[in-house]
Short mmCIF file of N, CA and C in Angstrom, two decimals:
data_model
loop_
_atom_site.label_atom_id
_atom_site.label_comp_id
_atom_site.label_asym_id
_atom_site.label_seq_id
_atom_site.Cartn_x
_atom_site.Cartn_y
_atom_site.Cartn_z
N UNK A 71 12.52 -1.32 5.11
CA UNK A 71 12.85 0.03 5.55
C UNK A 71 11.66 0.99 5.39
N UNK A 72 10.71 0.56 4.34
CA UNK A 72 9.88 1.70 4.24
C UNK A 72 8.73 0.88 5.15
N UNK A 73 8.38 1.86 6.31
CA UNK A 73 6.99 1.49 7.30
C UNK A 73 6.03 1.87 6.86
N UNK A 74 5.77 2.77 6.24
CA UNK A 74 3.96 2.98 5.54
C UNK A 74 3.49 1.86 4.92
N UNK A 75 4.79 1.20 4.17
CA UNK A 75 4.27 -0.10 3.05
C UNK A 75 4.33 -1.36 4.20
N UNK A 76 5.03 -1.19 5.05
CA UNK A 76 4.72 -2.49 5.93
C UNK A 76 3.33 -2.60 6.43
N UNK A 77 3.08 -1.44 6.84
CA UNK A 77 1.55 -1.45 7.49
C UNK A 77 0.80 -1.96 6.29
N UNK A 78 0.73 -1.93 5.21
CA UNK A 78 -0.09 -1.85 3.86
C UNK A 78 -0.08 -3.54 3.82
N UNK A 79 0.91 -4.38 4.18
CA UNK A 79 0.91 -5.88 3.91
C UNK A 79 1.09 -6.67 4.84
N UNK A 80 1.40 -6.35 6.37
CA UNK A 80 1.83 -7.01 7.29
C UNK A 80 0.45 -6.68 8.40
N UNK A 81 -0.32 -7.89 8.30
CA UNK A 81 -1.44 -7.71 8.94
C UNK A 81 -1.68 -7.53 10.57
N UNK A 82 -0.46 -8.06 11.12
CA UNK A 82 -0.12 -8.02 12.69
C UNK A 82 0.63 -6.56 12.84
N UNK A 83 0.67 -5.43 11.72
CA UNK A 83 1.42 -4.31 12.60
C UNK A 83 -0.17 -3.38 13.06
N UNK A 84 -0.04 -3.22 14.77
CA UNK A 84 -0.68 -2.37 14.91
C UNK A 84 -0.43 -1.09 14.93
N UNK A 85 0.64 -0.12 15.41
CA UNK A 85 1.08 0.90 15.16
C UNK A 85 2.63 0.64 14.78
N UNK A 86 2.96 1.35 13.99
CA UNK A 86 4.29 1.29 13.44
C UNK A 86 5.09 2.88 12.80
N UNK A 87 6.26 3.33 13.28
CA UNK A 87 6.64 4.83 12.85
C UNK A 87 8.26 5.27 14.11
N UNK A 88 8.80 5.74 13.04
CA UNK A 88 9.90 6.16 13.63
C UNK A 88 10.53 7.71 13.77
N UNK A 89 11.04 7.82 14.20
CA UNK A 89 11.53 9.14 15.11
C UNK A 89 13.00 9.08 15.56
N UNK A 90 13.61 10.54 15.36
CA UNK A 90 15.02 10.98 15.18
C UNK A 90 15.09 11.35 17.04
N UNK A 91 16.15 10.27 17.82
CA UNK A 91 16.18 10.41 18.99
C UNK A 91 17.64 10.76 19.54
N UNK A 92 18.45 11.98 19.58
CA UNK A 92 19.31 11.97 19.65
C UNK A 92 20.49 11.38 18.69
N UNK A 93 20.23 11.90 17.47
CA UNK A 93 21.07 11.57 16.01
C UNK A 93 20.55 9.80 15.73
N UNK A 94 19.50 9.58 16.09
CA UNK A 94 19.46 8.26 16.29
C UNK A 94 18.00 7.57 15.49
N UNK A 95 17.70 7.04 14.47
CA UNK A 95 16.41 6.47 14.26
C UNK A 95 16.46 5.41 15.57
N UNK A 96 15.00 5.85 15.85
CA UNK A 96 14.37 4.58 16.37
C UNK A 96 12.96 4.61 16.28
N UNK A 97 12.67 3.25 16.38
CA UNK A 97 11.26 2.63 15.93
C UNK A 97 10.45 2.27 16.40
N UNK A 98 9.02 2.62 16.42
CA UNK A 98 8.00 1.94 17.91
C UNK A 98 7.41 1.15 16.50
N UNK A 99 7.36 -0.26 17.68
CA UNK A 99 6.44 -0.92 16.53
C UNK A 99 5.23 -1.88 17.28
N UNK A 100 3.81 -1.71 17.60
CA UNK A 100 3.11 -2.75 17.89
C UNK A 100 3.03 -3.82 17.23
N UNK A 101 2.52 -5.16 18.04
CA UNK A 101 2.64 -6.19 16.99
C UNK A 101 0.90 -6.83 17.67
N UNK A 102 0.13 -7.12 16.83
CA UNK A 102 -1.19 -7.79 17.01
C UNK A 102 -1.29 -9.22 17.51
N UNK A 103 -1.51 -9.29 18.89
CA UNK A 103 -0.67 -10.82 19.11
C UNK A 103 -2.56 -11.50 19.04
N UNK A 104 -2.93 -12.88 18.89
CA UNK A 104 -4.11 -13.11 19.25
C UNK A 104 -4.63 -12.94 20.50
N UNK A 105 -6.09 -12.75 20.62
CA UNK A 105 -6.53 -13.22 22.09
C UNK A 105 -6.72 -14.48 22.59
N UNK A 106 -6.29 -14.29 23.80
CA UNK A 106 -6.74 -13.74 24.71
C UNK A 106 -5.40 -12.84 25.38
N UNK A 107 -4.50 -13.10 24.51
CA UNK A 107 -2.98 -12.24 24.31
C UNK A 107 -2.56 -11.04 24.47
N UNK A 108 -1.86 -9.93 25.40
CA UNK A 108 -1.53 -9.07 25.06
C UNK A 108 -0.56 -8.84 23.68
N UNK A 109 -0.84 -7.78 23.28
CA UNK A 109 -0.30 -7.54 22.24
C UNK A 109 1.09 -7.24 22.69
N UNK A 110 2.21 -6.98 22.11
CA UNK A 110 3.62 -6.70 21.89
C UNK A 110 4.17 -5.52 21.24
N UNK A 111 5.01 -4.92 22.29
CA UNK A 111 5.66 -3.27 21.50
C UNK A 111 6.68 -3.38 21.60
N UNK A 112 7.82 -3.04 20.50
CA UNK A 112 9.00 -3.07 20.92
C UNK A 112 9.60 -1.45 20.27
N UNK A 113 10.81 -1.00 20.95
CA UNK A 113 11.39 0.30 20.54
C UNK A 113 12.77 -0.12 20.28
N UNK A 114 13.51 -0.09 19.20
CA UNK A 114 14.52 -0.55 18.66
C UNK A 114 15.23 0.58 17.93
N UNK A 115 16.41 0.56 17.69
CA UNK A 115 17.51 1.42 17.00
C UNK A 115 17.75 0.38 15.53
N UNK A 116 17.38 1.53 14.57
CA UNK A 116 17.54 0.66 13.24
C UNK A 116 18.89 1.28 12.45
N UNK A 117 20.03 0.49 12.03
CA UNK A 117 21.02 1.19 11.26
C UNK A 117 20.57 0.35 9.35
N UNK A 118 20.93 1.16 8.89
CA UNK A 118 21.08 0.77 7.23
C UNK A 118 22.43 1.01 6.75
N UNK A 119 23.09 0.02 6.01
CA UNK A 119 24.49 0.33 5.62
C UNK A 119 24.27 -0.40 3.86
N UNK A 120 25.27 0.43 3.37
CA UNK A 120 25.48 -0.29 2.35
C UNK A 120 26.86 -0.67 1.89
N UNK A 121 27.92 -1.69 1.78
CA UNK A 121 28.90 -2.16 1.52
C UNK A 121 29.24 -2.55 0.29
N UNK A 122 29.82 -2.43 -0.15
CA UNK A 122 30.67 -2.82 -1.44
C UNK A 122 31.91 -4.31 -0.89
N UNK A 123 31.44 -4.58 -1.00
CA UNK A 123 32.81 -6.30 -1.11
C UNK A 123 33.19 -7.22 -2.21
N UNK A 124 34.03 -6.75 -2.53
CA UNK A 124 34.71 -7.00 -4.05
C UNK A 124 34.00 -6.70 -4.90
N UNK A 125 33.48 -5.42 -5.20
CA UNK A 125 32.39 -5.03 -5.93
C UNK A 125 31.37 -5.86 -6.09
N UNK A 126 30.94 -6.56 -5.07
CA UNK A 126 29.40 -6.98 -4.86
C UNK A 126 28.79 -6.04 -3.70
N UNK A 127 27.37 -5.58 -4.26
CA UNK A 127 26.70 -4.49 -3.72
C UNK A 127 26.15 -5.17 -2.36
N UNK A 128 26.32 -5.32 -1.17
CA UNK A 128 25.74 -6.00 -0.05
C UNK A 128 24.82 -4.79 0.75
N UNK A 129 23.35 -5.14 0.87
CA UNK A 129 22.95 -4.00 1.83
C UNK A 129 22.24 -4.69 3.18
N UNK A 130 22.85 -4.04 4.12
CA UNK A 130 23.04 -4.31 5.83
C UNK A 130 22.04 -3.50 6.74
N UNK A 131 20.88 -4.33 7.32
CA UNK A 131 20.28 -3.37 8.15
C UNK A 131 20.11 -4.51 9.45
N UNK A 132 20.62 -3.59 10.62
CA UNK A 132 20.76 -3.74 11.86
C UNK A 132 20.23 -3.09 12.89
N UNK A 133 19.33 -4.23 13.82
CA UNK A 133 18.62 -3.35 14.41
C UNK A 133 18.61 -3.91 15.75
N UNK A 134 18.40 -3.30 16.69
CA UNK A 134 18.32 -4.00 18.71
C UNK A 134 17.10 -2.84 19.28
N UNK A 135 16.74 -4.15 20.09
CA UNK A 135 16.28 -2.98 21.16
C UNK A 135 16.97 -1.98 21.80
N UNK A 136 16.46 -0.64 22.92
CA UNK A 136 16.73 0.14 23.19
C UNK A 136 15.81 0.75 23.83
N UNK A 137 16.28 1.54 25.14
CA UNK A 137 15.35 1.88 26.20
C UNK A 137 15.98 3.19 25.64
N UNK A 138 14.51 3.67 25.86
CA UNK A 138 14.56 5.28 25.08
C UNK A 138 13.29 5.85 25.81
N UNK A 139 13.65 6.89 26.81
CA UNK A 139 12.82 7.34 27.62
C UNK A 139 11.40 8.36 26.68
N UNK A 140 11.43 8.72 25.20
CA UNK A 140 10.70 9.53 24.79
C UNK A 140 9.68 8.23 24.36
N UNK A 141 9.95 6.82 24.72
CA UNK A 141 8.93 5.86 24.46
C UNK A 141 8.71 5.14 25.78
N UNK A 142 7.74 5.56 26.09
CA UNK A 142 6.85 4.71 27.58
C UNK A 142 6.24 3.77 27.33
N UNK A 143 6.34 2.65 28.81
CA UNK A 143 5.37 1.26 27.98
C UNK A 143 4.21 2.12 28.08
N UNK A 144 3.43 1.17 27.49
CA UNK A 144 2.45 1.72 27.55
C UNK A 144 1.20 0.90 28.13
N UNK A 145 0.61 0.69 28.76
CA UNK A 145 -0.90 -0.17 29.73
C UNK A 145 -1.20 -1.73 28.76
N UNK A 146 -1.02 -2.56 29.49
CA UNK A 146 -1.97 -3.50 28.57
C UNK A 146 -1.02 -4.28 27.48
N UNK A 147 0.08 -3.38 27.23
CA UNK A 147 1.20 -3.71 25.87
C UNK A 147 2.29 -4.36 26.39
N UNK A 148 2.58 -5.53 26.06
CA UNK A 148 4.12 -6.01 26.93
C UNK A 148 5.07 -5.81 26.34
N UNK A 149 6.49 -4.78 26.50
CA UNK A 149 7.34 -4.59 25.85
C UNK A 149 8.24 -5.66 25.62
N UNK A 150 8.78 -5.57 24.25
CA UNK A 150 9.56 -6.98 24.10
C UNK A 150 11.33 -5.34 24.54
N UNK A 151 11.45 -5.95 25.57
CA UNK A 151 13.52 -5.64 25.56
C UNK A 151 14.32 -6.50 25.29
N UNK A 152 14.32 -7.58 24.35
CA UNK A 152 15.14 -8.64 23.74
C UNK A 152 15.30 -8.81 22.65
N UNK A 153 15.58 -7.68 21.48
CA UNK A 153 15.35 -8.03 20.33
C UNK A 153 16.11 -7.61 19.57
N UNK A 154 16.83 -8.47 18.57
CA UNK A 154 18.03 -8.47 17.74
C UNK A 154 17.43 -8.70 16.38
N UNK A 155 18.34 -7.86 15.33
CA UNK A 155 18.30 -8.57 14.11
C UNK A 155 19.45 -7.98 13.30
N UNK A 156 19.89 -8.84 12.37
CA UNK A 156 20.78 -8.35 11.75
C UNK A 156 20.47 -9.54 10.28
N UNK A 157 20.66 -8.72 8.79
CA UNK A 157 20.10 -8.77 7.82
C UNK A 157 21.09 -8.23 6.27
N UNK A 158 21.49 -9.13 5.35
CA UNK A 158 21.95 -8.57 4.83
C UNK A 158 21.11 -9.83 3.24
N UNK A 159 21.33 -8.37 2.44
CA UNK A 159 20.35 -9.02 1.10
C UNK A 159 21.78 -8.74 -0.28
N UNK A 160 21.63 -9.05 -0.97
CA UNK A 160 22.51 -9.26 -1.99
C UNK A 160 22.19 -9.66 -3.64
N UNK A 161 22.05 -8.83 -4.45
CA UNK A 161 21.38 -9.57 -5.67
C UNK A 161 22.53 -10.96 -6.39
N UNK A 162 20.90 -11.96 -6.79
CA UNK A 162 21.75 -12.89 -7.03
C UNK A 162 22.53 -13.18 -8.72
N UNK A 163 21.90 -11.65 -9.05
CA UNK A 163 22.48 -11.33 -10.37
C UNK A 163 21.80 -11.80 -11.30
N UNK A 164 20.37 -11.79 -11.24
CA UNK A 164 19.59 -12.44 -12.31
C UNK A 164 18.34 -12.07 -11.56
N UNK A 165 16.99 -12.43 -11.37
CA UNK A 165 15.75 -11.22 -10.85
C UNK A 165 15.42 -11.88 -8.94
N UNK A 166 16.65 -12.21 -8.82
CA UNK A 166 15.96 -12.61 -7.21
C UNK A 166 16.99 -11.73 -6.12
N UNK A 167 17.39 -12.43 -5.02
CA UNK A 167 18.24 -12.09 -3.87
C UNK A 167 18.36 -12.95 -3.29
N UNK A 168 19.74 -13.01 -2.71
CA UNK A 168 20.49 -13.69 -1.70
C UNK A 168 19.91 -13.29 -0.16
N UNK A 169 19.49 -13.91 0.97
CA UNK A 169 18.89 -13.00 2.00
C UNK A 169 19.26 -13.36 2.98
N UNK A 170 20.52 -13.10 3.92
CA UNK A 170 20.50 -13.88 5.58
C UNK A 170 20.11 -12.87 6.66
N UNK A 171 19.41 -13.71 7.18
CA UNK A 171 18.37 -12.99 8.63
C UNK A 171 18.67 -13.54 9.79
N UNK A 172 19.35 -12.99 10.58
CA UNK A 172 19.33 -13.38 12.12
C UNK A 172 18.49 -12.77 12.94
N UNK A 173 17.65 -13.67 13.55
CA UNK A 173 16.78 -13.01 14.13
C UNK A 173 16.58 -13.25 15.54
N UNK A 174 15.97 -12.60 16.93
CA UNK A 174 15.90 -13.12 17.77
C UNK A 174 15.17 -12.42 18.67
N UNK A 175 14.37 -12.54 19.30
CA UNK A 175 13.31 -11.79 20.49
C UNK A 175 12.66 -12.40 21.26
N UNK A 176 12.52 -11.72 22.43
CA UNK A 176 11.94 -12.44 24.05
C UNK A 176 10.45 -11.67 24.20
N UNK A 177 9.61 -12.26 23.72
CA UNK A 177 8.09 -11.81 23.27
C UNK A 177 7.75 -11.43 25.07
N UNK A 178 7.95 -12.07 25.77
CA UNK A 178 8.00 -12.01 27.55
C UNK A 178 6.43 -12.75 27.80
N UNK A 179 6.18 -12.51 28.58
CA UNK A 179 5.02 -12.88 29.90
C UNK A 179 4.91 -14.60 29.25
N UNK A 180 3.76 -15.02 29.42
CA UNK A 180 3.73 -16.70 29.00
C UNK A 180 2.67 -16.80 27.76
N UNK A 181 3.01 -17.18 26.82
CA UNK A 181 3.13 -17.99 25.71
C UNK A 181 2.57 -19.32 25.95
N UNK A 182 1.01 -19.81 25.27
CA UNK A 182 0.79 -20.59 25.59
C UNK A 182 1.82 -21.75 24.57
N UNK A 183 1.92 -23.31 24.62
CA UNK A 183 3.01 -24.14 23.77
C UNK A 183 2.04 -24.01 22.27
N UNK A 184 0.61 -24.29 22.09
CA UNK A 184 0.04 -24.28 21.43
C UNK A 184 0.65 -23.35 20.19
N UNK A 185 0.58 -21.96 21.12
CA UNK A 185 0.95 -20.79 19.85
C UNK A 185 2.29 -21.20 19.58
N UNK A 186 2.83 -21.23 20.22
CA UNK A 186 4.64 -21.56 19.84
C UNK A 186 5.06 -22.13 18.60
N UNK A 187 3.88 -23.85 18.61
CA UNK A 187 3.74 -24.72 17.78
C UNK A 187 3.25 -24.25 16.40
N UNK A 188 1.95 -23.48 16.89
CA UNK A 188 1.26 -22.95 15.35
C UNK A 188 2.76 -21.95 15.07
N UNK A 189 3.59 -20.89 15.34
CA UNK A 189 3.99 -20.00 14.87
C UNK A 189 5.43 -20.41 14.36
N UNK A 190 5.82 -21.62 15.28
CA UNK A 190 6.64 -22.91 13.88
C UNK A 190 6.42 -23.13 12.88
N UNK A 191 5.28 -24.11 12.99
CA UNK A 191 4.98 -24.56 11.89
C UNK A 191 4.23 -23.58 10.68
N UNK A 192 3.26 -22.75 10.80
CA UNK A 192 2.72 -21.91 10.20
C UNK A 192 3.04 -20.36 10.05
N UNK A 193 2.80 -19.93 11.35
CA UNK A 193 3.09 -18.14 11.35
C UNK A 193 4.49 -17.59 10.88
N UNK A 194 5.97 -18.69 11.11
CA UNK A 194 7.17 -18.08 10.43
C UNK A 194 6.62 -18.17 9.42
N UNK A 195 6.44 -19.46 8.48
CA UNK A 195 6.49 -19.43 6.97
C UNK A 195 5.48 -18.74 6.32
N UNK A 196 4.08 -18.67 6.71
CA UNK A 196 3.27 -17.94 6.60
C UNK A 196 3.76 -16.24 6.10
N UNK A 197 4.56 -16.02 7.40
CA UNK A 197 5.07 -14.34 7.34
C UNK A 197 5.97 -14.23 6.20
N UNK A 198 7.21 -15.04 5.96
CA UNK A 198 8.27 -15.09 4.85
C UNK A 198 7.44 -15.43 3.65
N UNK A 199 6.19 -16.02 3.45
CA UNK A 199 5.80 -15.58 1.81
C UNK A 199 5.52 -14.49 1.84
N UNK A 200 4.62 -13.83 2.58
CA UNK A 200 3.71 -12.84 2.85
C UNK A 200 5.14 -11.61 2.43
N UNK A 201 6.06 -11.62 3.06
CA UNK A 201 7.19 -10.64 2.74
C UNK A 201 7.79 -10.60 1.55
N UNK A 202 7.86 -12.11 1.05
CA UNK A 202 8.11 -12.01 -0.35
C UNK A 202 7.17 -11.36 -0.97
N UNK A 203 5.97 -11.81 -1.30
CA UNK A 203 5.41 -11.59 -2.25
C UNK A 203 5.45 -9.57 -1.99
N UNK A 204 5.32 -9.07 -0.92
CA UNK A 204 5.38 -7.94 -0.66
C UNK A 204 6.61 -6.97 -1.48
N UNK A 205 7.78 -7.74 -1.28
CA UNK A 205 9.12 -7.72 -1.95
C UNK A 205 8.97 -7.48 -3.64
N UNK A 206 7.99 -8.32 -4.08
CA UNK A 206 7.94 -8.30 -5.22
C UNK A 206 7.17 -7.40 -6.05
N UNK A 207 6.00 -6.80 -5.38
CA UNK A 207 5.10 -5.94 -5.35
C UNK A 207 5.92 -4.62 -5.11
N UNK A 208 6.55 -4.17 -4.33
CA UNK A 208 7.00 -3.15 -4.17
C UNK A 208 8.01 -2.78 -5.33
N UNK A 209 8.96 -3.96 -5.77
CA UNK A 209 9.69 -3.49 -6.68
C UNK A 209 8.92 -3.35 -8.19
N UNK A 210 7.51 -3.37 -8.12
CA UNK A 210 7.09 -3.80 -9.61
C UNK A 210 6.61 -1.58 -9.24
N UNK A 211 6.33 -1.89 -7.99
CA UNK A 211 5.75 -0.06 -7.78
C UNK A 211 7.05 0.87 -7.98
N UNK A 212 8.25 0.30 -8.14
CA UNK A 212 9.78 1.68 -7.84
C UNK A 212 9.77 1.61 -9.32
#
C-alpha cells in the first residue's frame, strides 16, 4: 500500500503514484520491461479492507484495471487493460503471515517465449523474495 517504499525496493517501478478520481483511488504505475521491450503502464482502482472473521484480523486489498480518462496512454508505453488482483494477508500468530494472491494481467503486444520462460522460472520468484525481504524491512522501520 505504501508507493514511495515500493519505488525504494522494486527495481522495475518506473513511475508509480496515486490520485483521488471521483471518490476513487487510482493508481498509475510504469513497469521497466527489458529491451528491446516497450515498457508497461497500467491505471487500476485499488480498494483496502479490513475484516474481522471470527476474530481473526484478515486484511483485503483489491485491485482491477480501469479506464480513467484523467490518465492518457501515453507514446511508446503499452497499456496493460487486463489486470486483476485480489490479496488477502493474515498473521500466522507467531512473527510471519499467511498470504493468498490472485493475480492476473495481459502485458499485450508480443512477448518474446524466451522472456516468458526466464519470468517463470526466475523473475516471479526472484520478485516474491525481493517483496519479502522488503516486508521485513519495512516492519523493522514501523
Amino acid at each position: 500500500m505504501d508507493l514511495s517504499y515500493r519505488k525504494q525496493w522494486d527495481q522495475y517501478v518506473k513511475e508509480l503514484y496515486e490520485k483521488e478520481c471521483d471518490g476513487k483511488t487510482v493508481v498509475y504505475w510504469e513497469v521497466k520491461y527489458p529491451f528491446p521491450m516497450s515498457n508497461r503502464d497500467y491505471v487500476y482502482i485499488r480498494q483496502r479492507r479490513e475484516l474481522d472473521v471470527e476474530g481473526r484480523k484478515i486484511h483485503v486489498v483489491l485491485a482491477r484495471s480501469a479506464s480513467v480518462p484523467q490518465f492518457a496512454e501515453r507514446p511508446g508505453v503499452i497499456r496493460v487493460n487486463g489486470y486483476k488482483q485480489s490479496l488477502a494477508i493474515e498473521s500466522d500468530g507467531k512473527k510471519g503471515s499467511k498470504v493468498f494472491m490472485y493475480y492476473f494481467d495481459n502485458p499485450g503486444g508480443q512477448i518474446p517465449s524466451w522472456l516468458i520462460n526466464w519470468a517463470a522460472k526466475n523473475g516471479v520468484p526472484n520478485f516474491l523474495k525481493d517483496m519479502a525481504k522488503a516486508c521485513q524491512t519495512f516492519l523493522k522501520k514501523t
